[in-house]
Structures are given as C-alpha cells and as structure tokens.
mmCIF file of C-alpha atoms in Angstrom:
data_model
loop_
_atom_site.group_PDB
_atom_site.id
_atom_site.type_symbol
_atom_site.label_atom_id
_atom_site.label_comp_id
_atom_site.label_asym_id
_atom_site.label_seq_id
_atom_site.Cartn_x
_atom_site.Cartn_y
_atom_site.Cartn_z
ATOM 1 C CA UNK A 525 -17.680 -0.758 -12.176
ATOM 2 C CA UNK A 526 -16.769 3.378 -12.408
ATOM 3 C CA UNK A 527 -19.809 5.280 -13.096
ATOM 4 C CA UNK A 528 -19.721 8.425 -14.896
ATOM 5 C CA UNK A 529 -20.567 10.724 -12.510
ATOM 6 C CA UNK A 530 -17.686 8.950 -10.437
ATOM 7 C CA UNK A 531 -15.156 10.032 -13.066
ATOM 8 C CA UNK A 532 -16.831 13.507 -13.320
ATOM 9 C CA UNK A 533 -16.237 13.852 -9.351
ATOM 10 C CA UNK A 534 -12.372 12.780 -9.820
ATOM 11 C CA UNK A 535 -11.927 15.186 -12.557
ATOM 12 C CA UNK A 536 -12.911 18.238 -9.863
ATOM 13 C CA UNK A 537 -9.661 17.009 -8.587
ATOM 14 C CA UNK A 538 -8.383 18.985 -11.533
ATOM 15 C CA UNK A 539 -7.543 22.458 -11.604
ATOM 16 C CA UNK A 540 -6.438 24.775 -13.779
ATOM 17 C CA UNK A 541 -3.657 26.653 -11.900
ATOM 18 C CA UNK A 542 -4.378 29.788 -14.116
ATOM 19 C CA UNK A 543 -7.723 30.218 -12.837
ATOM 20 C CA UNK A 544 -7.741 28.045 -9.633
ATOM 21 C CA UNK A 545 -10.861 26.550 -10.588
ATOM 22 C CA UNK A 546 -11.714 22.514 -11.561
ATOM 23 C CA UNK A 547 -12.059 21.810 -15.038
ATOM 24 C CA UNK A 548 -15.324 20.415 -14.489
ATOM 25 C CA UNK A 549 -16.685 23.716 -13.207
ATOM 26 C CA UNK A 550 -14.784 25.324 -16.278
ATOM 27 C CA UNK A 551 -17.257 23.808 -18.468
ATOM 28 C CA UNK A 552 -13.944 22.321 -19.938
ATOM 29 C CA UNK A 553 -15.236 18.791 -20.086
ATOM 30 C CA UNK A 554 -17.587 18.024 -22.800
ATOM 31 C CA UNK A 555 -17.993 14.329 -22.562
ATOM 32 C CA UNK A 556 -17.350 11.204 -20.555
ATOM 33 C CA UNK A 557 -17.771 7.625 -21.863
ATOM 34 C CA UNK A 558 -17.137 4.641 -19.524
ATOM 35 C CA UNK A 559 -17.023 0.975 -20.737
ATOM 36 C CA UNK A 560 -15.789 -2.154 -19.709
ATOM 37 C CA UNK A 561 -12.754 -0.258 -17.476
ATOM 38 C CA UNK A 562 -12.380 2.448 -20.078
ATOM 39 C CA UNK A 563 -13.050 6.010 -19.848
ATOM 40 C CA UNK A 564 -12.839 8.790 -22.902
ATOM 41 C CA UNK A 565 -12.905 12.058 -21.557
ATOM 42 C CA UNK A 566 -13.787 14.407 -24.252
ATOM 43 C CA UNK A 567 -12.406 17.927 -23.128
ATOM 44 C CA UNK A 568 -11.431 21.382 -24.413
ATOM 45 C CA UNK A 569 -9.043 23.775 -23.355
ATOM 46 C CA UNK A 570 -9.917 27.743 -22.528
ATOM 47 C CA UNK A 571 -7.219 28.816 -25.928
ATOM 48 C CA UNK A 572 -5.767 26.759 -28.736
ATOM 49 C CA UNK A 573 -2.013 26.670 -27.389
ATOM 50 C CA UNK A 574 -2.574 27.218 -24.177
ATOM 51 C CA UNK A 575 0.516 26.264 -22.007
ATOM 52 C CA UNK A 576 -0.881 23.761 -19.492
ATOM 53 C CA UNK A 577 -2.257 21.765 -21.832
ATOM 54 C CA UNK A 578 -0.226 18.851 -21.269
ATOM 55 C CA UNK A 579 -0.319 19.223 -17.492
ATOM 56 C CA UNK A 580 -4.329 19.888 -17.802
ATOM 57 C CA UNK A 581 -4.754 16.858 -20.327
ATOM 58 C CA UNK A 582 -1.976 14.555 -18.174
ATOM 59 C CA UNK A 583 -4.081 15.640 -14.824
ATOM 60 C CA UNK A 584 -7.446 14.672 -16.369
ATOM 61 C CA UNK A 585 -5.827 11.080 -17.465
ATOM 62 C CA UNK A 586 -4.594 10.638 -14.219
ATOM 63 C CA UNK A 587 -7.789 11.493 -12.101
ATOM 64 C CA UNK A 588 -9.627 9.121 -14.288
ATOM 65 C CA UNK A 589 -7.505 6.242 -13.658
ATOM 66 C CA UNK A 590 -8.127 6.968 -10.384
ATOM 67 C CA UNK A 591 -11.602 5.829 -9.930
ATOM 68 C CA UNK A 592 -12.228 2.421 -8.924
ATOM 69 C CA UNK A 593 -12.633 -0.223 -12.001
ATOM 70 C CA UNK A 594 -10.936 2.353 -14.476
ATOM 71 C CA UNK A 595 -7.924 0.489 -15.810
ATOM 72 C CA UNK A 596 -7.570 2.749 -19.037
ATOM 73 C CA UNK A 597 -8.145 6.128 -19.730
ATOM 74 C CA UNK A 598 -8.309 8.388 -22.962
ATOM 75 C CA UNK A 599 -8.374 11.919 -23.182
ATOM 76 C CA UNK A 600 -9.679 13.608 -26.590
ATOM 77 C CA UNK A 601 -8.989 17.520 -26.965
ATOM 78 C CA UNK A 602 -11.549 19.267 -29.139
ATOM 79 C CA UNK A 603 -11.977 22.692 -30.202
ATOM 80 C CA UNK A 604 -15.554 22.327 -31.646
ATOM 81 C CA UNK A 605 -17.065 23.772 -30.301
ATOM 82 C CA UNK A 606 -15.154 26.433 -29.237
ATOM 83 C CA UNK A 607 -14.936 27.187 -25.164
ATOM 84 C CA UNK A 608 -16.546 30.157 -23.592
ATOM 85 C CA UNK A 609 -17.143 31.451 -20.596
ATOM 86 C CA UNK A 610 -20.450 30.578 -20.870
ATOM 87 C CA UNK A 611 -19.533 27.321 -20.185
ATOM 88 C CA UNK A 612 -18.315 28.273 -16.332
ATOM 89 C CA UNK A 613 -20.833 26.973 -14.137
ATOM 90 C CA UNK A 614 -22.623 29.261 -11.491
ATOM 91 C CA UNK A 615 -20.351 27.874 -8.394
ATOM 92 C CA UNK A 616 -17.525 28.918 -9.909
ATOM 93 C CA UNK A 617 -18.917 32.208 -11.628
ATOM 94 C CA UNK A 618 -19.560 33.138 -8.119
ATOM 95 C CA UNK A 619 -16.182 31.979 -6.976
ATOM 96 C CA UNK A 620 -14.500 34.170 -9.895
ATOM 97 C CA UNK A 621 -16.698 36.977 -8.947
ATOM 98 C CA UNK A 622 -18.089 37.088 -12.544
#
C-alpha cells in the first residue's frame, strides 16, 4: 500500500520549469491523503493564472499514479492560503541563492 511520504518523494519528480526547482521543495504542496489506492494531493500554485498550471497540476497527477498501490489520483488547487516564498524550503533557498 503507497505511503505518504512515498507520494511526497514522487512528487520531487516534479518541477517547475520556471524555477527549476520540485514542487515539494516549493512549499507548493499543502496536503497529501492516501486511502485505499487513492491519493488527494492538495497543492497551490506560486500566482493565480500562472501558465503551467495544467502541466504543474497534470505532472503532480501523474507522479502520484506512479507510486506503487496508487490506482487513482486527485489533485485539488487552493489559493488559501496564499503561497509565499516562505514556503521554499532551505535546500532549495540555498539552491536559488535566496
């Protein structure tokens, strides 16, 4: 059965080609929920109408389905509350150079 932290590590997998960093290290993803196969990812994006965000949303589907035991995955954008880059975490401050 997929684990959280197993869906966390396949969403690393993801990054946003803007910023060449995961969206995991973004501080993009605000929740994962795994159950019985299924996974809700609960994410933001870094602007309301950002461009990517089908490709960013589409990638973060696909790299959940791609853990072992996930059969269906559900992503949820949210803009509450609102991302900052307070969020970024210190590996990728540092690779940023913030």
């Amino acid at each position: 059965m997929a684990a959280e932290e197993d869906v966390r590590e396949a969403l690393r997998r993801v990054v946003d080609p803007e910023l060449g960093v995961n969206v995991v290290d973004l501080g993009l993803i605000y929740g994962i929920a795994v159950a019985d196969g299924a996974v809700k990812v609960t994410m933001t994006l870094t602007a309301p109408g950002c461009p990517l965000a089908a490709t960013l949303v589409r990638g973060v589907e696909e790299a959940a389905r791609s853990v072992p035991g996930v059969v269906r995955a559900e992503v949820e954008v949210v803009w509450s509350p609102p991302w900052s880059p307070d969020r970024i975490s210190a590996r990728a401050k540092e690779e940023l150079g913030i």
